[in-house]
């Protein structure tokens, strides 16, 4: 259902105001022009061109293989479909970790070429240094703690993080370090709701949860997951709001049946020649 939202571009100040007012922030992924148009019309606040596109759109088995060029192509398409929401570009694995200089060059590319409002990077640790360097260069940054898919192997796979007090403290410390580095927004993924509840009072910046309970300032889901487009497995926290894949398969199957049965195309699906032209065509062919 369309929210018929005003077309004025949202700002980071608007997000802070939503946090202060206790108004939930809506974030969703998008990966191309049509999906951008859909989420725009639906009235979401933030659109993330996530590296989840590696699996949902490009067919990789993880987020790791996706390249900068692939992410830029997708992000530019989304930018062309958006007016109101803030646009976040996900910096892919290997494009920012090695040095501040690498991180800055990659982030500048996403801003200059794809027109993103913010860039997102994962983890704490040395990523905090990368975040600080980007912020010092005037680039708004989204941090990401908890389950970080780019480094899921080192975390024991795609599983919830922070399930012990000590592990939860690590998640909280990463979040606080990123806040101190100046990030504008924080995504917290796949942690117990108690961790989010403990973290929220410690943060001034908006917190967007994904599988992190209801205490976050907002929520994010993957477009293909919430609409039932992606055929792969989904996490426990995903709720299906539609079965677009099922409807699409049924539609294509109906088309195939009608083609094979001679029902499509019907006369109303074709074009005709002007009066007398068909007969004249036959005359021209006969004269050859």
mmCIF file of C-alpha atoms in Angstrom:
data_model
loop_
_atom_site.group_PDB
_atom_site.id
_atom_site.type_symbol
_atom_site.label_atom_id
_atom_site.label_comp_id
_atom_site.label_asym_id
_atom_site.label_seq_id
_atom_site.Cartn_x
_atom_site.Cartn_y
_atom_site.Cartn_z
ATOM 1 C CA UNK A 1 0.000 0.000 0.000
ATOM 2 C CA UNK A 2 1.378 3.374 -0.955
ATOM 3 C CA UNK A 3 2.224 5.773 1.830
ATOM 4 C CA UNK A 4 1.961 8.720 -0.599
ATOM 5 C CA UNK A 5 4.980 10.230 1.146
ATOM 6 C CA UNK A 6 6.146 13.743 0.294
ATOM 7 C CA UNK A 7 8.943 13.787 -2.251
ATOM 8 C CA UNK A 8 11.379 15.901 -0.227
ATOM 9 C CA UNK A 9 14.632 14.000 0.352
ATOM 10 C CA UNK A 10 15.031 12.778 3.918
ATOM 11 C CA UNK A 11 18.135 13.806 5.879
ATOM 12 C CA UNK A 12 20.155 12.407 8.742
ATOM 13 C CA UNK A 13 18.590 15.088 10.919
ATOM 14 C CA UNK A 14 15.178 13.613 10.074
ATOM 15 C CA UNK A 15 16.362 10.196 11.252
ATOM 16 C CA UNK A 16 17.636 11.648 14.511
ATOM 17 C CA UNK A 17 14.284 13.357 15.006
ATOM 18 C CA UNK A 18 12.508 10.045 14.458
ATOM 19 C CA UNK A 19 14.752 8.418 17.065
ATOM 20 C CA UNK A 20 14.104 11.195 19.584
ATOM 21 C CA UNK A 21 10.353 10.999 18.977
ATOM 22 C CA UNK A 22 10.278 7.214 19.224
ATOM 23 C CA UNK A 23 9.034 6.962 15.620
ATOM 24 C CA UNK A 24 10.253 3.692 14.048
ATOM 25 C CA UNK A 25 12.554 4.012 11.034
ATOM 26 C CA UNK A 26 11.860 1.791 8.019
ATOM 27 C CA UNK A 27 14.820 0.514 6.007
ATOM 28 C CA UNK A 28 14.785 -2.010 3.164
ATOM 29 C CA UNK A 29 17.181 -3.209 0.497
ATOM 30 C CA UNK A 30 16.759 -2.612 -3.229
ATOM 31 C CA UNK A 31 18.981 -3.652 -6.119
ATOM 32 C CA UNK A 32 17.609 -2.189 -9.345
ATOM 33 C CA UNK A 33 15.403 0.544 -10.803
ATOM 34 C CA UNK A 34 12.048 -1.295 -10.492
ATOM 35 C CA UNK A 35 12.633 -2.309 -6.866
ATOM 36 C CA UNK A 36 13.711 1.262 -6.077
ATOM 37 C CA UNK A 37 10.462 2.565 -7.530
ATOM 38 C CA UNK A 38 8.486 0.079 -5.439
ATOM 39 C CA UNK A 39 10.122 0.976 -2.125
ATOM 40 C CA UNK A 40 9.876 4.682 -2.975
ATOM 41 C CA UNK A 41 6.147 4.359 -3.548
ATOM 42 C CA UNK A 42 5.790 2.311 -0.353
ATOM 43 C CA UNK A 43 7.221 5.205 1.645
ATOM 44 C CA UNK A 44 10.305 3.683 3.290
ATOM 45 C CA UNK A 45 12.874 5.937 4.961
ATOM 46 C CA UNK A 46 16.203 4.349 4.006
ATOM 47 C CA UNK A 47 17.198 2.145 1.087
ATOM 48 C CA UNK A 48 20.287 -0.052 1.340
ATOM 49 C CA UNK A 49 21.889 -1.460 -1.762
ATOM 50 C CA UNK A 50 23.270 -4.326 0.245
ATOM 51 C CA UNK A 51 25.956 -6.763 -0.760
ATOM 52 C CA UNK A 52 23.221 -9.340 -0.168
ATOM 53 C CA UNK A 53 22.680 -8.677 -3.885
ATOM 54 C CA UNK A 54 25.555 -11.092 -4.390
ATOM 55 C CA UNK A 55 23.186 -13.934 -3.514
ATOM 56 C CA UNK A 56 19.703 -12.582 -4.197
ATOM 57 C CA UNK A 57 20.441 -11.001 -7.584
ATOM 58 C CA UNK A 58 23.796 -12.234 -8.903
ATOM 59 C CA UNK A 59 23.664 -15.880 -7.828
ATOM 60 C CA UNK A 60 26.826 -16.091 -5.736
ATOM 61 C CA UNK A 61 26.847 -18.417 -2.725
ATOM 62 C CA UNK A 62 27.892 -15.653 -0.305
ATOM 63 C CA UNK A 63 28.413 -11.898 -0.213
ATOM 64 C CA UNK A 64 32.192 -12.212 -0.515
ATOM 65 C CA UNK A 65 32.657 -12.509 -4.330
ATOM 66 C CA UNK A 66 30.681 -9.401 -5.338
ATOM 67 C CA UNK A 67 32.877 -6.678 -6.846
ATOM 68 C CA UNK A 68 32.934 -2.901 -6.600
ATOM 69 C CA UNK A 69 31.874 -2.599 -10.243
ATOM 70 C CA UNK A 70 28.904 -4.900 -9.712
ATOM 71 C CA UNK A 71 27.796 -3.008 -6.615
ATOM 72 C CA UNK A 72 28.210 0.336 -8.378
ATOM 73 C CA UNK A 73 26.077 -0.815 -11.303
ATOM 74 C CA UNK A 74 23.266 -1.899 -8.975
ATOM 75 C CA UNK A 75 23.546 1.200 -6.802
ATOM 76 C CA UNK A 76 23.378 3.586 -9.753
ATOM 77 C CA UNK A 77 20.206 1.862 -10.956
ATOM 78 C CA UNK A 78 18.612 2.241 -7.520
ATOM 79 C CA UNK A 79 19.615 5.897 -7.338
ATOM 80 C CA UNK A 80 17.707 6.570 -10.559
ATOM 81 C CA UNK A 81 14.545 5.181 -8.974
ATOM 82 C CA UNK A 82 14.637 7.106 -5.682
ATOM 83 C CA UNK A 83 13.665 10.600 -4.617
ATOM 84 C CA UNK A 84 12.714 10.681 -0.954
ATOM 85 C CA UNK A 85 14.593 7.895 0.943
ATOM 86 C CA UNK A 86 18.197 8.125 2.024
ATOM 87 C CA UNK A 87 20.404 5.837 -0.072
ATOM 88 C CA UNK A 88 23.098 3.690 1.552
ATOM 89 C CA UNK A 89 25.779 1.940 -0.498
ATOM 90 C CA UNK A 90 27.299 -1.237 0.930
ATOM 91 C CA UNK A 91 31.068 -1.360 0.402
ATOM 92 C CA UNK A 92 31.886 -4.923 -0.665
ATOM 93 C CA UNK A 93 34.368 -7.256 0.981
ATOM 94 C CA UNK A 94 37.971 -6.333 0.194
ATOM 95 C CA UNK A 95 37.177 -2.780 -0.864
ATOM 96 C CA UNK A 96 37.962 -0.940 2.383
ATOM 97 C CA UNK A 97 39.622 -3.148 5.019
ATOM 98 C CA UNK A 98 43.289 -2.861 4.033
ATOM 99 C CA UNK A 99 43.838 0.852 4.638
ATOM 100 C CA UNK A 100 42.213 4.209 5.215
ATOM 101 C CA UNK A 101 43.299 5.231 1.723
ATOM 102 C CA UNK A 102 41.558 2.256 0.118
ATOM 103 C CA UNK A 103 38.413 2.856 2.143
ATOM 104 C CA UNK A 104 38.365 6.525 1.175
ATOM 105 C CA UNK A 105 38.873 5.825 -2.534
ATOM 106 C CA UNK A 106 36.080 3.232 -2.581
ATOM 107 C CA UNK A 107 33.655 5.385 -0.626
ATOM 108 C CA UNK A 108 34.317 8.419 -2.814
ATOM 109 C CA UNK A 109 33.535 6.286 -5.853
ATOM 110 C CA UNK A 110 30.153 5.323 -4.436
ATOM 111 C CA UNK A 111 29.335 8.957 -3.688
ATOM 112 C CA UNK A 112 30.563 10.416 -6.977
ATOM 113 C CA UNK A 113 29.432 7.661 -9.350
ATOM 114 C CA UNK A 114 26.339 6.255 -7.635
ATOM 115 C CA UNK A 115 25.112 9.251 -5.636
ATOM 116 C CA UNK A 116 24.774 7.502 -2.289
ATOM 117 C CA UNK A 117 24.050 9.494 0.852
ATOM 118 C CA UNK A 118 25.988 7.158 3.142
ATOM 119 C CA UNK A 119 28.292 4.148 2.846
ATOM 120 C CA UNK A 120 28.109 1.036 5.016
ATOM 121 C CA UNK A 121 31.025 -0.970 6.361
ATOM 122 C CA UNK A 122 31.044 -4.033 8.613
ATOM 123 C CA UNK A 123 32.496 -4.993 12.009
ATOM 124 C CA UNK A 124 34.377 -3.251 14.760
ATOM 125 C CA UNK A 125 38.133 -3.688 15.223
ATOM 126 C CA UNK A 126 40.164 -2.095 12.439
ATOM 127 C CA UNK A 127 36.932 -1.109 10.711
ATOM 128 C CA UNK A 128 36.572 1.546 13.413
ATOM 129 C CA UNK A 129 39.719 3.180 12.059
ATOM 130 C CA UNK A 130 38.299 3.027 8.529
ATOM 131 C CA UNK A 131 35.046 4.595 9.754
ATOM 132 C CA UNK A 132 36.892 7.415 11.495
ATOM 133 C CA UNK A 133 38.939 8.157 8.377
ATOM 134 C CA UNK A 134 35.795 8.302 6.234
ATOM 135 C CA UNK A 135 33.972 10.539 8.700
ATOM 136 C CA UNK A 136 36.990 12.852 8.912
ATOM 137 C CA UNK A 137 36.850 13.129 5.123
ATOM 138 C CA UNK A 138 33.225 14.237 5.304
ATOM 139 C CA UNK A 139 31.627 10.933 4.280
ATOM 140 C CA UNK A 140 28.602 9.775 6.329
ATOM 141 C CA UNK A 141 29.010 6.175 7.457
ATOM 142 C CA UNK A 142 26.717 3.360 8.566
ATOM 143 C CA UNK A 143 28.322 0.840 10.914
ATOM 144 C CA UNK A 144 27.302 -2.826 11.153
ATOM 145 C CA UNK A 145 27.815 -5.061 14.194
ATOM 146 C CA UNK A 146 26.641 -8.457 15.427
ATOM 147 C CA UNK A 147 26.454 -10.947 12.585
ATOM 148 C CA UNK A 148 28.525 -9.453 9.779
ATOM 149 C CA UNK A 149 28.023 -11.566 6.622
ATOM 150 C CA UNK A 150 31.321 -10.554 4.992
ATOM 151 C CA UNK A 151 33.190 -12.254 7.835
ATOM 152 C CA UNK A 152 30.595 -14.887 8.746
ATOM 153 C CA UNK A 153 33.124 -17.718 8.411
ATOM 154 C CA UNK A 154 35.279 -16.308 11.196
ATOM 155 C CA UNK A 155 32.136 -15.920 13.333
ATOM 156 C CA UNK A 156 31.230 -19.583 12.983
ATOM 157 C CA UNK A 157 28.817 -19.175 10.087
ATOM 158 C CA UNK A 158 25.517 -17.385 9.701
ATOM 159 C CA UNK A 159 24.462 -17.626 13.318
ATOM 160 C CA UNK A 160 23.324 -15.261 16.046
ATOM 161 C CA UNK A 161 26.030 -13.341 17.890
ATOM 162 C CA UNK A 162 26.211 -12.057 21.466
ATOM 163 C CA UNK A 163 24.420 -14.977 23.084
ATOM 164 C CA UNK A 164 26.664 -14.979 26.152
ATOM 165 C CA UNK A 165 27.315 -11.982 28.372
ATOM 166 C CA UNK A 166 30.929 -11.787 27.239
ATOM 167 C CA UNK A 167 30.022 -12.042 23.550
ATOM 168 C CA UNK A 168 27.280 -9.456 24.012
ATOM 169 C CA UNK A 169 29.800 -7.083 25.566
ATOM 170 C CA UNK A 170 31.981 -7.418 22.463
ATOM 171 C CA UNK A 171 29.036 -6.418 20.252
ATOM 172 C CA UNK A 172 28.284 -3.454 22.513
ATOM 173 C CA UNK A 173 31.916 -2.363 22.601
ATOM 174 C CA UNK A 174 32.097 -2.506 18.781
ATOM 175 C CA UNK A 175 28.950 -0.388 18.549
ATOM 176 C CA UNK A 176 30.252 2.205 20.997
ATOM 177 C CA UNK A 177 33.611 2.367 19.210
ATOM 178 C CA UNK A 178 31.851 3.013 15.908
ATOM 179 C CA UNK A 179 29.740 5.733 17.505
ATOM 180 C CA UNK A 180 32.877 7.337 18.903
ATOM 181 C CA UNK A 181 34.384 7.186 15.397
ATOM 182 C CA UNK A 182 31.487 9.307 14.184
ATOM 183 C CA UNK A 183 29.197 6.928 12.282
ATOM 184 C CA UNK A 184 25.727 8.343 11.621
ATOM 185 C CA UNK A 185 23.752 5.119 11.838
ATOM 186 C CA UNK A 186 24.249 1.593 13.127
ATOM 187 C CA UNK A 187 22.898 -1.718 11.836
ATOM 188 C CA UNK A 188 22.839 -4.509 14.410
ATOM 189 C CA UNK A 189 22.184 -7.981 13.044
ATOM 190 C CA UNK A 190 21.192 -11.329 14.555
ATOM 191 C CA UNK A 191 21.719 -10.645 18.251
ATOM 192 C CA UNK A 192 19.416 -11.418 21.186
ATOM 193 C CA UNK A 193 16.846 -8.713 21.860
ATOM 194 C CA UNK A 194 18.339 -8.264 25.326
ATOM 195 C CA UNK A 195 21.604 -7.069 23.736
ATOM 196 C CA UNK A 196 19.790 -4.436 21.691
ATOM 197 C CA UNK A 197 17.842 -3.317 24.748
ATOM 198 C CA UNK A 198 21.095 -2.935 26.711
ATOM 199 C CA UNK A 199 22.797 -1.096 23.844
ATOM 200 C CA UNK A 200 20.073 1.397 22.922
ATOM 201 C CA UNK A 201 20.432 3.682 25.982
ATOM 202 C CA UNK A 202 24.178 3.929 25.331
ATOM 203 C CA UNK A 203 23.842 5.261 21.775
ATOM 204 C CA UNK A 204 22.972 8.717 20.473
ATOM 205 C CA UNK A 205 22.734 7.532 16.865
ATOM 206 C CA UNK A 206 19.786 5.627 15.346
ATOM 207 C CA UNK A 207 20.023 1.843 15.545
ATOM 208 C CA UNK A 208 18.505 -0.290 12.790
ATOM 209 C CA UNK A 209 17.883 -3.898 13.726
ATOM 210 C CA UNK A 210 17.708 -7.017 11.604
ATOM 211 C CA UNK A 211 16.979 -10.014 13.769
ATOM 212 C CA UNK A 212 17.795 -7.892 16.819
ATOM 213 C CA UNK A 213 14.403 -7.473 18.469
ATOM 214 C CA UNK A 214 11.934 -4.630 18.752
ATOM 215 C CA UNK A 215 14.052 -2.244 20.847
ATOM 216 C CA UNK A 216 15.999 -0.879 17.864
ATOM 217 C CA UNK A 217 15.014 2.516 16.444
ATOM 218 C CA UNK A 218 14.111 0.874 13.147
ATOM 219 C CA UNK A 219 14.139 -2.345 11.164
ATOM 220 C CA UNK A 220 15.639 -3.529 7.889
ATOM 221 C CA UNK A 221 14.826 -6.558 5.754
ATOM 222 C CA UNK A 222 16.035 -7.782 2.386
ATOM 223 C CA UNK A 223 13.595 -6.951 -0.419
ATOM 224 C CA UNK A 224 13.729 -10.460 -1.901
ATOM 225 C CA UNK A 225 13.171 -12.065 1.504
ATOM 226 C CA UNK A 226 10.178 -10.037 2.657
ATOM 227 C CA UNK A 227 8.458 -10.362 -0.739
ATOM 228 C CA UNK A 228 9.194 -14.065 -1.151
ATOM 229 C CA UNK A 229 11.234 -13.630 -4.338
ATOM 230 C CA UNK A 230 14.453 -15.384 -3.312
ATOM 231 C CA UNK A 231 14.382 -19.187 -3.510
ATOM 232 C CA UNK A 232 17.192 -19.710 -0.987
ATOM 233 C CA UNK A 233 16.818 -20.268 2.730
ATOM 234 C CA UNK A 234 15.916 -17.335 4.957
ATOM 235 C CA UNK A 235 16.896 -16.479 8.506
ATOM 236 C CA UNK A 236 14.609 -16.946 11.505
ATOM 237 C CA UNK A 237 13.950 -13.214 11.714
ATOM 238 C CA UNK A 238 12.519 -12.934 8.182
ATOM 239 C CA UNK A 239 8.783 -12.469 7.798
ATOM 240 C CA UNK A 240 7.245 -13.074 4.376
ATOM 241 C CA UNK A 241 4.816 -10.321 3.418
ATOM 242 C CA UNK A 242 4.089 -11.662 -0.071
ATOM 243 C CA UNK A 243 4.764 -14.642 -2.348
ATOM 244 C CA UNK A 244 6.018 -12.836 -5.420
ATOM 245 C CA UNK A 245 8.022 -15.864 -6.576
ATOM 246 C CA UNK A 246 4.989 -18.119 -6.450
ATOM 247 C CA UNK A 247 2.826 -15.609 -8.315
ATOM 248 C CA UNK A 248 5.577 -15.098 -10.898
ATOM 249 C CA UNK A 249 6.022 -18.820 -11.532
ATOM 250 C CA UNK A 250 2.268 -19.220 -11.931
ATOM 251 C CA UNK A 251 2.131 -16.298 -14.365
ATOM 252 C CA UNK A 252 4.982 -17.558 -16.541
ATOM 253 C CA UNK A 253 3.568 -21.100 -16.482
ATOM 254 C CA UNK A 254 0.171 -19.789 -17.626
ATOM 255 C CA UNK A 255 1.882 -17.914 -20.474
ATOM 256 C CA UNK A 256 3.798 -21.039 -21.501
ATOM 257 C CA UNK A 257 0.603 -23.119 -21.460
ATOM 258 C CA UNK A 258 -1.217 -20.605 -23.684
ATOM 259 C CA UNK A 259 1.656 -20.430 -26.181
ATOM 260 C CA UNK A 260 1.817 -24.213 -26.411
ATOM 261 C CA UNK A 261 -1.961 -24.443 -26.656
ATOM 262 C CA UNK A 262 -2.220 -21.851 -29.416
ATOM 263 C CA UNK A 263 -4.241 -19.466 -27.236
ATOM 264 C CA UNK A 264 -1.626 -16.722 -27.220
ATOM 265 C CA UNK A 265 -1.312 -14.508 -29.123
ATOM 266 C CA UNK A 266 -4.989 -13.908 -29.855
ATOM 267 C CA UNK A 267 -6.061 -11.474 -32.623
ATOM 268 C CA UNK A 268 -6.346 -8.621 -30.116
ATOM 269 C CA UNK A 269 -2.630 -8.948 -29.326
ATOM 270 C CA UNK A 270 -1.481 -8.273 -32.889
ATOM 271 C CA UNK A 271 -1.291 -5.456 -35.431
ATOM 272 C CA UNK A 272 -3.060 -5.140 -38.759
ATOM 273 C CA UNK A 273 -2.160 -3.485 -42.048
ATOM 274 C CA UNK A 274 -4.101 -0.534 -43.435
ATOM 275 C CA UNK A 275 -7.076 -1.416 -45.606
ATOM 276 C CA UNK A 276 -6.017 -2.817 -48.960
ATOM 277 C CA UNK A 277 -2.340 -3.076 -48.045
ATOM 278 C CA UNK A 278 -2.383 -6.835 -47.449
ATOM 279 C CA UNK A 279 -3.769 -7.410 -50.932
ATOM 280 C CA UNK A 280 -1.221 -5.013 -52.432
ATOM 281 C CA UNK A 281 1.565 -6.860 -50.601
ATOM 282 C CA UNK A 282 0.442 -10.119 -52.200
ATOM 283 C CA UNK A 283 0.489 -8.438 -55.614
ATOM 284 C CA UNK A 284 4.019 -7.157 -55.041
ATOM 285 C CA UNK A 285 5.187 -10.580 -53.947
ATOM 286 C CA UNK A 286 3.546 -12.223 -56.969
ATOM 287 C CA UNK A 287 5.259 -9.764 -59.298
ATOM 288 C CA UNK A 288 8.744 -10.740 -58.141
#
